[in-house]
Amino acid sequence: MVTRQEKHKPKKKKWLWITLSILLILIIGGCAYAYSIYQNVKSTVDTELHKPVEGIDVNVSKKKVEEKEPINILLLGVDERKNDTGRSDTMIVMTLDPDNNQMQLVSIPRDTRTLIVGKGFQDKINHSYAFGGSDMSVATVEHFLDIDLDYYVRMNMEGLAQLVNAVGGITVNNDQQFSQGGYTFDTGQIHLNGDKALAYVRMRKGDPQGDIGRNQRQRQVIEGIIDKGAGLNVVGQINDILNVLGDNMVTNMKFEDMRNLAMNYRSARKNISTYQMVGNGTRIDGIYYMIMPEEEVAKAHRMITEFGTNGAKN
């Protein structure tokens, strides 16, 4: 079994995309008290969505939330195909700092070569999910960046499309014209429904930046959902949202945790900053990897562990 201590030693369908934790914070958490749907939300979260991991002590996380300290949430997107364990396609560490009303998203390239905690060998970081599910993914990310995670959220891609539709679509600012999945995306502000959002974030081969460009579009969609969700009156949409979450999401949060986040961290969405880790692509035994320089890993570690300690970021 993977434990948090190991990091200090050298059936869902597809992949995740959205900061579901934040969506629940901003949308469901607030609505649960304003309207008579508390029990419905609580039941969905605690019986359908909740799945703990051994590497995270939620009691420590609960205390940090109560004291309004910065917390780290791993956003894990998984591509699970039929008769296949699947691999994580997206890994983003989201840090919330309520004192300075800010949020940070740090993207880890899926091809990053690192130690797979619990296996004892180097491989692509996204393979940690195939080897050991959410437990091994959490432990491997903690070890790679030398950080503590407080929660994780895992969701598949179909859930992203359904969720974008549930909030009535989103708007993003596209910096390059391209076609993908039967859609053409012009430059500038564009409106995306669920299907278009999937095509938008899937484009990679036509992007000069490859995965880096795609990860940027992932973060745009996350921010779009947060912004749209925070401003919506979703009472009429709550059942649709709950159905999406119940079918597509897994997290170690219980409803009480989401409620506390709703109360203490709601303001974190006011200032969102993003960062894409960048390494050097190479081939080892014919397999492509991204080798992350020690300085880059150290920079990401500092960004996460020091976030909020020096005041709000610009």
PDB file of N, CA, C and O in Angstrom, residues 25-84:
ATOM      1  N   ILE A  25     -17.770  23.906  -4.504  1.00  0.00           N
ATOM      2  CA  ILE A  25     -17.592  25.015  -3.574  1.00  0.00           C
ATOM      3  C   ILE A  25     -18.441  26.201  -3.995  1.00  0.00           C
ATOM      4  O   ILE A  25     -19.160  26.800  -3.204  1.00  0.00           O
ATOM      5  N   LEU A  26     -18.336  26.552  -5.270  1.00  0.00           N
ATOM      6  CA  LEU A  26     -18.945  27.780  -5.748  1.00  0.00           C
ATOM      7  C   LEU A  26     -20.427  27.641  -6.064  1.00  0.00           C
ATOM      8  O   LEU A  26     -21.173  28.595  -5.948  1.00  0.00           O
ATOM      9  N   ILE A  27     -20.827  26.444  -6.465  1.00  0.00           N
ATOM     10  CA  ILE A  27     -22.205  26.289  -6.901  1.00  0.00           C
ATOM     11  C   ILE A  27     -23.026  25.505  -5.888  1.00  0.00           C
ATOM     12  O   ILE A  27     -23.875  26.039  -5.196  1.00  0.00           O
ATOM     13  N   ILE A  28     -22.722  24.221  -5.766  1.00  0.00           N
ATOM     14  CA  ILE A  28     -23.566  23.354  -4.958  1.00  0.00           C
ATOM     15  C   ILE A  28     -23.486  23.714  -3.492  1.00  0.00           C
ATOM     16  O   ILE A  28     -24.482  23.744  -2.793  1.00  0.00           O
ATOM     17  N   GLY A  29     -22.288  23.998  -3.005  1.00  0.00           N
ATOM     18  CA  GLY A  29     -22.140  24.328  -1.599  1.00  0.00           C
ATOM     19  C   GLY A  29     -23.037  25.457  -1.184  1.00  0.00           C
ATOM     20  O   GLY A  29     -23.711  25.414  -0.169  1.00  0.00           O
ATOM     21  N   GLY A  30     -23.060  26.544  -1.997  1.00  0.00           N
ATOM     22  CA  GLY A  30     -23.882  27.680  -1.650  1.00  0.00           C
ATOM     23  C   GLY A  30     -25.359  27.376  -1.790  1.00  0.00           C
ATOM     24  O   GLY A  30     -26.171  27.788  -0.965  1.00  0.00           O
ATOM     25  N   CYS A  31     -25.735  26.646  -2.847  1.00  0.00           N
ATOM     26  CA  CYS A  31     -27.154  26.374  -3.082  1.00  0.00           C
ATOM     27  C   CYS A  31     -27.746  25.459  -2.020  1.00  0.00           C
ATOM     28  O   CYS A  31     -28.932  25.528  -1.726  1.00  0.00           O
ATOM     29  N   ALA A  32     -26.926  24.586  -1.460  1.00  0.00           N
ATOM     30  CA  ALA A  32     -27.452  23.602  -0.531  1.00  0.00           C
ATOM     31  C   ALA A  32     -28.141  24.249   0.645  1.00  0.00           C
ATOM     32  O   ALA A  32     -29.119  23.711   1.167  1.00  0.00           O
ATOM     33  N   TYR A  33     -27.653  25.411   1.086  1.00  0.00           N
ATOM     34  CA  TYR A  33     -28.260  26.083   2.223  1.00  0.00           C
ATOM     35  C   TYR A  33     -29.364  27.028   1.798  1.00  0.00           C
ATOM     36  O   TYR A  33     -30.318  27.252   2.534  1.00  0.00           O
ATOM     37  N   ALA A  34     -29.234  27.610   0.620  1.00  0.00           N
ATOM     38  CA  ALA A  34     -30.213  28.587   0.174  1.00  0.00           C
ATOM     39  C   ALA A  34     -31.512  27.916  -0.256  1.00  0.00           C
ATOM     40  O   ALA A  34     -32.554  28.533  -0.252  1.00  0.00           O
ATOM     41  N   TYR A  35     -31.449  26.646  -0.594  1.00  0.00           N
ATOM     42  CA  TYR A  35     -32.630  25.951  -1.080  1.00  0.00           C
ATOM     43  C   TYR A  35     -32.747  24.591  -0.406  1.00  0.00           C
ATOM     44  O   TYR A  35     -31.799  24.073   0.171  1.00  0.00           O
ATOM     45  N   SER A  36     -33.901  23.992  -0.547  1.00  0.00           N
ATOM     46  CA  SER A  36     -34.186  22.733   0.160  1.00  0.00           C
ATOM     47  C   SER A  36     -33.690  21.529  -0.618  1.00  0.00           C
ATOM     48  O   SER A  36     -34.443  20.638  -0.990  1.00  0.00           O
ATOM     49  N   ILE A  37     -32.361  21.492  -0.865  1.00  0.00           N
ATOM     50  CA  ILE A  37     -31.791  20.357  -1.583  1.00  0.00           C
ATOM     51  C   ILE A  37     -30.608  19.778  -0.815  1.00  0.00           C
ATOM     52  O   ILE A  37     -29.856  18.973  -1.350  1.00  0.00           O
ATOM     53  N   TYR A  38     -30.457  20.194   0.401  1.00  0.00           N
ATOM     54  CA  TYR A  38     -29.311  19.793   1.210  1.00  0.00           C
ATOM     55  C   TYR A  38     -29.123  18.277   1.223  1.00  0.00           C
ATOM     56  O   TYR A  38     -28.038  17.762   0.944  1.00  0.00           O
ATOM     57  N   GLN A  39     -30.163  17.540   1.552  1.00  0.00           N
ATOM     58  CA  GLN A  39     -30.041  16.097   1.706  1.00  0.00           C
ATOM     59  C   GLN A  39     -29.716  15.414   0.382  1.00  0.00           C
ATOM     60  O   GLN A  39     -28.970  14.433   0.353  1.00  0.00           O
ATOM     61  N   ASN A  40     -30.271  15.930  -0.704  1.00  0.00           N
ATOM     62  CA  ASN A  40     -30.001  15.334  -2.009  1.00  0.00           C
ATOM     63  C   ASN A  40     -28.530  15.481  -2.378  1.00  0.00           C
ATOM     64  O   ASN A  40     -27.885  14.540  -2.839  1.00  0.00           O
ATOM     65  N   VAL A  41     -27.997  16.674  -2.153  1.00  0.00           N
ATOM     66  CA  VAL A  41     -26.591  16.911  -2.447  1.00  0.00           C
ATOM     67  C   VAL A  41     -25.709  16.068  -1.544  1.00  0.00           C
ATOM     68  O   VAL A  41     -24.758  15.421  -1.994  1.00  0.00           O
ATOM     69  N   LYS A  42     -26.023  16.063  -0.253  1.00  0.00           N
ATOM     70  CA  LYS A  42     -25.210  15.327   0.718  1.00  0.00           C
ATOM     71  C   LYS A  42     -25.174  13.839   0.379  1.00  0.00           C
ATOM     72  O   LYS A  42     -24.126  13.193   0.428  1.00  0.00           O
ATOM     73  N   SER A  43     -26.330  13.284   0.011  1.00  0.00           N
ATOM     74  CA  SER A  43     -26.397  11.872  -0.308  1.00  0.00           C
ATOM     75  C   SER A  43     -25.561  11.539  -1.540  1.00  0.00           C
ATOM     76  O   SER A  43     -24.833  10.536  -1.563  1.00  0.00           O
ATOM     77  N   THR A  44     -25.645  12.382  -2.576  1.00  0.00           N
ATOM     78  CA  THR A  44     -24.875  12.130  -3.788  1.00  0.00           C
ATOM     79  C   THR A  44     -23.386  12.153  -3.505  1.00  0.00           C
ATOM     80  O   THR A  44     -22.630  11.277  -3.941  1.00  0.00           O
ATOM     81  N   VAL A  45     -22.941  13.157  -2.761  1.00  0.00           N
ATOM     82  CA  VAL A  45     -21.510  13.293  -2.472  1.00  0.00           C
ATOM     83  C   VAL A  45     -21.011  12.131  -1.631  1.00  0.00           C
ATOM     84  O   VAL A  45     -20.002  11.488  -1.950  1.00  0.00           O
ATOM     85  N   ASP A  46     -21.704  11.840  -0.526  1.00  0.00           N
ATOM     86  CA  ASP A  46     -21.192  10.866   0.439  1.00  0.00           C
ATOM     87  C   ASP A  46     -21.342   9.421  -0.005  1.00  0.00           C
ATOM     88  O   ASP A  46     -20.578   8.549   0.429  1.00  0.00           O
ATOM     89  N   THR A  47     -22.312   9.129  -0.870  1.00  0.00           N
ATOM     90  CA  THR A  47     -22.527   7.734  -1.270  1.00  0.00           C
ATOM     91  C   THR A  47     -21.998   7.420  -2.663  1.00  0.00           C
ATOM     92  O   THR A  47     -21.607   6.281  -2.933  1.00  0.00           O
ATOM     93  N   GLU A  48     -21.970   8.400  -3.565  1.00  0.00           N
ATOM     94  CA  GLU A  48     -21.574   8.123  -4.947  1.00  0.00           C
ATOM     95  C   GLU A  48     -20.190   8.665  -5.311  1.00  0.00           C
ATOM     96  O   GLU A  48     -19.496   8.089  -6.152  1.00  0.00           O
ATOM     97  N   LEU A  49     -19.796   9.769  -4.710  1.00  0.00           N
ATOM     98  CA  LEU A  49     -18.561  10.425  -5.126  1.00  0.00           C
ATOM     99  C   LEU A  49     -17.371  10.126  -4.227  1.00  0.00           C
ATOM    100  O   LEU A  49     -16.223  10.210  -4.673  1.00  0.00           O
ATOM    101  N   HIS A  50     -17.622   9.788  -2.983  1.00  0.00           N
ATOM    102  CA  HIS A  50     -16.544   9.721  -1.996  1.00  0.00           C
ATOM    103  C   HIS A  50     -15.738   8.428  -2.087  1.00  0.00           C
ATOM    104  O   HIS A  50     -16.285   7.323  -2.059  1.00  0.00           O
ATOM    105  N   LYS A  51     -14.405   8.578  -2.209  1.00  0.00           N
ATOM    106  CA  LYS A  51     -13.497   7.435  -2.174  1.00  0.00           C
ATOM    107  C   LYS A  51     -12.165   7.911  -1.605  1.00  0.00           C
ATOM    108  O   LYS A  51     -11.402   8.621  -2.266  1.00  0.00           O
ATOM    109  N   PRO A  52     -11.833   7.555  -0.376  1.00  0.00           N
ATOM    110  CA  PRO A  52     -10.593   8.022   0.255  1.00  0.00           C
ATOM    111  C   PRO A  52      -9.359   7.377  -0.358  1.00  0.00           C
ATOM    112  O   PRO A  52      -9.443   6.357  -1.034  1.00  0.00           O
ATOM    113  N   VAL A  53      -8.207   8.001  -0.120  1.00  0.00           N
ATOM    114  CA  VAL A  53      -6.920   7.422  -0.488  1.00  0.00           C
ATOM    115  C   VAL A  53      -6.073   7.352   0.772  1.00  0.00           C
ATOM    116  O   VAL A  53      -6.163   8.202   1.651  1.00  0.00           O
ATOM    117  N   GLU A  54      -5.227   6.326   0.845  1.00  0.00           N
ATOM    118  CA  GLU A  54      -4.468   6.103   2.069  1.00  0.00           C
ATOM    119  C   GLU A  54      -3.399   7.168   2.308  1.00  0.00           C
ATOM    120  O   GLU A  54      -3.022   7.425   3.447  1.00  0.00           O
ATOM    121  N   GLY A  55      -2.902   7.797   1.243  1.00  0.00           N
ATOM    122  CA  GLY A  55      -1.804   8.740   1.394  1.00  0.00           C
ATOM    123  C   GLY A  55      -2.188  10.104   1.915  1.00  0.00           C
ATOM    124  O   GLY A  55      -1.316  10.943   2.144  1.00  0.00           O
ATOM    125  N   ILE A  56      -3.471  10.380   2.071  1.00  0.00           N
ATOM    126  CA  ILE A  56      -3.916  11.690   2.547  1.00  0.00           C
ATOM    127  C   ILE A  56      -4.649  11.537   3.874  1.00  0.00           C
ATOM    128  O   ILE A  56      -5.623  10.782   3.968  1.00  0.00           O
ATOM    129  N   ASP A  57      -4.182  12.238   4.888  1.00  0.00           N
ATOM    130  CA  ASP A  57      -4.840  12.270   6.192  1.00  0.00           C
ATOM    131  C   ASP A  57      -5.846  13.413   6.171  1.00  0.00           C
ATOM    132  O   ASP A  57      -5.492  14.584   6.321  1.00  0.00           O
ATOM    133  N   VAL A  58      -7.120  13.080   5.970  1.00  0.00           N
ATOM    134  CA  VAL A  58      -8.135  14.126   5.829  1.00  0.00           C
ATOM    135  C   VAL A  58      -8.345  14.902   7.123  1.00  0.00           C
ATOM    136  O   VAL A  58      -8.841  16.035   7.096  1.00  0.00           O
ATOM    137  N   ASN A  59      -7.972  14.320   8.248  1.00  0.00           N
ATOM    138  CA  ASN A  59      -8.102  15.061   9.505  1.00  0.00           C
ATOM    139  C   ASN A  59      -7.164  16.261   9.510  1.00  0.00           C
ATOM    140  O   ASN A  59      -7.514  17.342  10.012  1.00  0.00           O
ATOM    141  N   VAL A  60      -5.955  16.078   8.950  1.00  0.00           N
ATOM    142  CA  VAL A  60      -5.024  17.198   8.812  1.00  0.00           C
ATOM    143  C   VAL A  60      -5.599  18.229   7.849  1.00  0.00           C
ATOM    144  O   VAL A  60      -5.539  19.442   8.092  1.00  0.00           O
ATOM    145  N   SER A  61      -6.169  17.745   6.750  1.00  0.00           N
ATOM    146  CA  SER A  61      -6.752  18.655   5.763  1.00  0.00           C
ATOM    147  C   SER A  61      -7.915  19.429   6.356  1.00  0.00           C
ATOM    148  O   SER A  61      -8.055  20.644   6.112  1.00  0.00           O
ATOM    149  N   LYS A  62      -8.762  18.763   7.126  1.00  0.00           N
ATOM    150  CA  LYS A  62      -9.901  19.432   7.747  1.00  0.00           C
ATOM    151  C   LYS A  62      -9.440  20.569   8.656  1.00  0.00           C
ATOM    152  O   LYS A  62     -10.027  21.661   8.676  1.00  0.00           O
ATOM    153  N   LYS A  63      -8.376  20.313   9.416  1.00  0.00           N
ATOM    154  CA  LYS A  63      -7.868  21.341  10.322  1.00  0.00           C
ATOM    155  C   LYS A  63      -7.354  22.546   9.542  1.00  0.00           C
ATOM    156  O   LYS A  63      -7.575  23.698   9.935  1.00  0.00           O
ATOM    157  N   LYS A  64      -6.672  22.287   8.415  1.00  0.00           N
ATOM    158  CA  LYS A  64      -6.173  23.390   7.591  1.00  0.00           C
ATOM    159  C   LYS A  64      -7.332  24.220   7.037  1.00  0.00           C
ATOM    160  O   LYS A  64      -7.251  25.453   6.994  1.00  0.00           O
ATOM    161  N   VAL A  65      -8.398  23.553   6.631  1.00  0.00           N
ATOM    162  CA  VAL A  65      -9.562  24.272   6.108  1.00  0.00           C
ATOM    163  C   VAL A  65     -10.200  25.111   7.205  1.00  0.00           C
ATOM    164  O   VAL A  65     -10.570  26.276   6.993  1.00  0.00           O
ATOM    165  N   GLU A  66     -10.345  24.534   8.391  1.00  0.00           N
ATOM    166  CA  GLU A  66     -10.946  25.267   9.508  1.00  0.00           C
ATOM    167  C   GLU A  66     -10.139  26.505   9.865  1.00  0.00           C
ATOM    168  O   GLU A  66     -10.704  27.533  10.255  1.00  0.00           O
ATOM    169  N   GLU A  67      -8.807  26.399   9.732  1.00  0.00           N
ATOM    170  CA  GLU A  67      -7.929  27.524  10.071  1.00  0.00           C
ATOM    171  C   GLU A  67      -7.629  28.410   8.866  1.00  0.00           C
ATOM    172  O   GLU A  67      -6.819  29.325   8.949  1.00  0.00           O
ATOM    173  N   LYS A  68      -8.286  28.127   7.750  1.00  0.00           N
ATOM    174  CA  LYS A  68      -8.170  28.910   6.525  1.00  0.00           C
ATOM    175  C   LYS A  68      -6.725  29.009   6.032  1.00  0.00           C
ATOM    176  O   LYS A  68      -6.265  30.066   5.607  1.00  0.00           O
ATOM    177  N   GLU A  69      -6.019  27.899   6.083  1.00  0.00           N
ATOM    178  CA  GLU A  69      -4.675  27.841   5.537  1.00  0.00           C
ATOM    179  C   GLU A  69      -4.750  27.463   4.053  1.00  0.00           C
ATOM    180  O   GLU A  69      -5.731  26.855   3.607  1.00  0.00           O
ATOM    181  N   PRO A  70      -3.727  27.788   3.251  1.00  0.00           N
ATOM    182  CA  PRO A  70      -3.706  27.334   1.855  1.00  0.00           C
ATOM    183  C   PRO A  70      -3.764  25.808   1.794  1.00  0.00           C
ATOM    184  O   PRO A  70      -3.149  25.118   2.604  1.00  0.00           O
ATOM    185  N   ILE A  71      -4.505  25.273   0.845  1.00  0.00           N
ATOM    186  CA  ILE A  71      -4.609  23.829   0.667  1.00  0.00           C
ATOM    187  C   ILE A  71      -4.327  23.463  -0.783  1.00  0.00           C
ATOM    188  O   ILE A  71      -4.484  24.288  -1.685  1.00  0.00           O
ATOM    189  N   ASN A  72      -3.906  22.212  -0.990  1.00  0.00           N
ATOM    190  CA  ASN A  72      -3.578  21.705  -2.319  1.00  0.00           C
ATOM    191  C   ASN A  72      -4.537  20.595  -2.725  1.00  0.00           C
ATOM    192  O   ASN A  72      -4.766  19.662  -1.949  1.00  0.00           O
ATOM    193  N   ILE A  73      -5.059  20.694  -3.931  1.00  0.00           N
ATOM    194  CA  ILE A  73      -5.991  19.698  -4.462  1.00  0.00           C
ATOM    195  C   ILE A  73      -5.443  19.188  -5.791  1.00  0.00           C
ATOM    196  O   ILE A  73      -5.139  19.982  -6.690  1.00  0.00           O
ATOM    197  N   LEU A  74      -5.296  17.878  -5.920  1.00  0.00           N
ATOM    198  CA  LEU A  74      -4.855  17.291  -7.185  1.00  0.00           C
ATOM    199  C   LEU A  74      -6.063  17.066  -8.084  1.00  0.00           C
ATOM    200  O   LEU A  74      -6.990  16.332  -7.738  1.00  0.00           O
ATOM    201  N   LEU A  75      -6.055  17.703  -9.250  1.00  0.00           N
ATOM    202  CA  LEU A  75      -7.086  17.500 -10.255  1.00  0.00           C
ATOM    203  C   LEU A  75      -6.568  16.449 -11.223  1.00  0.00           C
ATOM    204  O   LEU A  75      -5.581  16.660 -11.922  1.00  0.00           O
ATOM    205  N   LEU A  76      -7.219  15.324 -11.227  1.00  0.00           N
ATOM    206  CA  LEU A  76      -6.724  14.147 -11.941  1.00  0.00           C
ATOM    207  C   LEU A  76      -7.700  13.770 -13.039  1.00  0.00           C
ATOM    208  O   LEU A  76      -8.856  13.433 -12.780  1.00  0.00           O
ATOM    209  N   GLY A  77      -7.245  13.817 -14.303  1.00  0.00           N
ATOM    210  CA  GLY A  77      -8.070  13.424 -15.420  1.00  0.00           C
ATOM    211  C   GLY A  77      -7.660  12.062 -15.926  1.00  0.00           C
ATOM    212  O   GLY A  77      -6.502  11.855 -16.236  1.00  0.00           O
ATOM    213  N   VAL A  78      -8.600  11.140 -16.016  1.00  0.00           N
ATOM    214  CA  VAL A  78      -8.245   9.756 -16.339  1.00  0.00           C
ATOM    215  C   VAL A  78      -8.928   9.293 -17.610  1.00  0.00           C
ATOM    216  O   VAL A  78     -10.130   9.493 -17.793  1.00  0.00           O
ATOM    217  N   ASP A  79      -8.144   8.680 -18.497  1.00  0.00           N
ATOM    218  CA  ASP A  79      -8.674   8.084 -19.722  1.00  0.00           C
ATOM    219  C   ASP A  79      -8.757   6.586 -19.497  1.00  0.00           C
ATOM    220  O   ASP A  79      -7.766   5.878 -19.610  1.00  0.00           O
ATOM    221  N   GLU A  80      -9.938   6.115 -19.147  1.00  0.00           N
ATOM    222  CA  GLU A  80     -10.133   4.687 -18.891  1.00  0.00           C
ATOM    223  C   GLU A  80     -10.986   4.101 -20.001  1.00  0.00           C
ATOM    224  O   GLU A  80     -12.166   4.427 -20.136  1.00  0.00           O
ATOM    225  N   ARG A  81     -10.387   3.226 -20.763  1.00  0.00           N
ATOM    226  CA  ARG A  81     -11.101   2.591 -21.865  1.00  0.00           C
ATOM    227  C   ARG A  81     -11.530   1.182 -21.489  1.00  0.00           C
ATOM    228  O   ARG A  81     -11.068   0.617 -20.514  1.00  0.00           O
ATOM    229  N   LYS A  82     -12.392   0.617 -22.317  1.00  0.00           N
ATOM    230  CA  LYS A  82     -12.924  -0.706 -22.039  1.00  0.00           C
ATOM    231  C   LYS A  82     -11.808  -1.738 -21.956  1.00  0.00           C
ATOM    232  O   LYS A  82     -10.905  -1.778 -22.775  1.00  0.00           O
ATOM    233  N   ASN A  83     -11.864  -2.577 -20.906  1.00  0.00           N
ATOM    234  CA  ASN A  83     -10.866  -3.624 -20.664  1.00  0.00           C
ATOM    235  C   ASN A  83      -9.453  -3.068 -20.495  1.00  0.00           C
ATOM    236  O   ASN A  83      -8.472  -3.730 -20.816  1.00  0.00           O
ATOM    237  N   ASP A  84      -9.359  -1.819 -19.996  1.00  0.00           N
ATOM    238  CA  ASP A  84      -8.062  -1.184 -19.793  1.00  0.00           C
ATOM    239  C   ASP A  84      -8.104  -0.426 -18.480  1.00  0.00           C
ATOM    240  O   ASP A  84      -9.086   0.276 -18.199  1.00  0.00           O
TER     241      ASP A  84
END
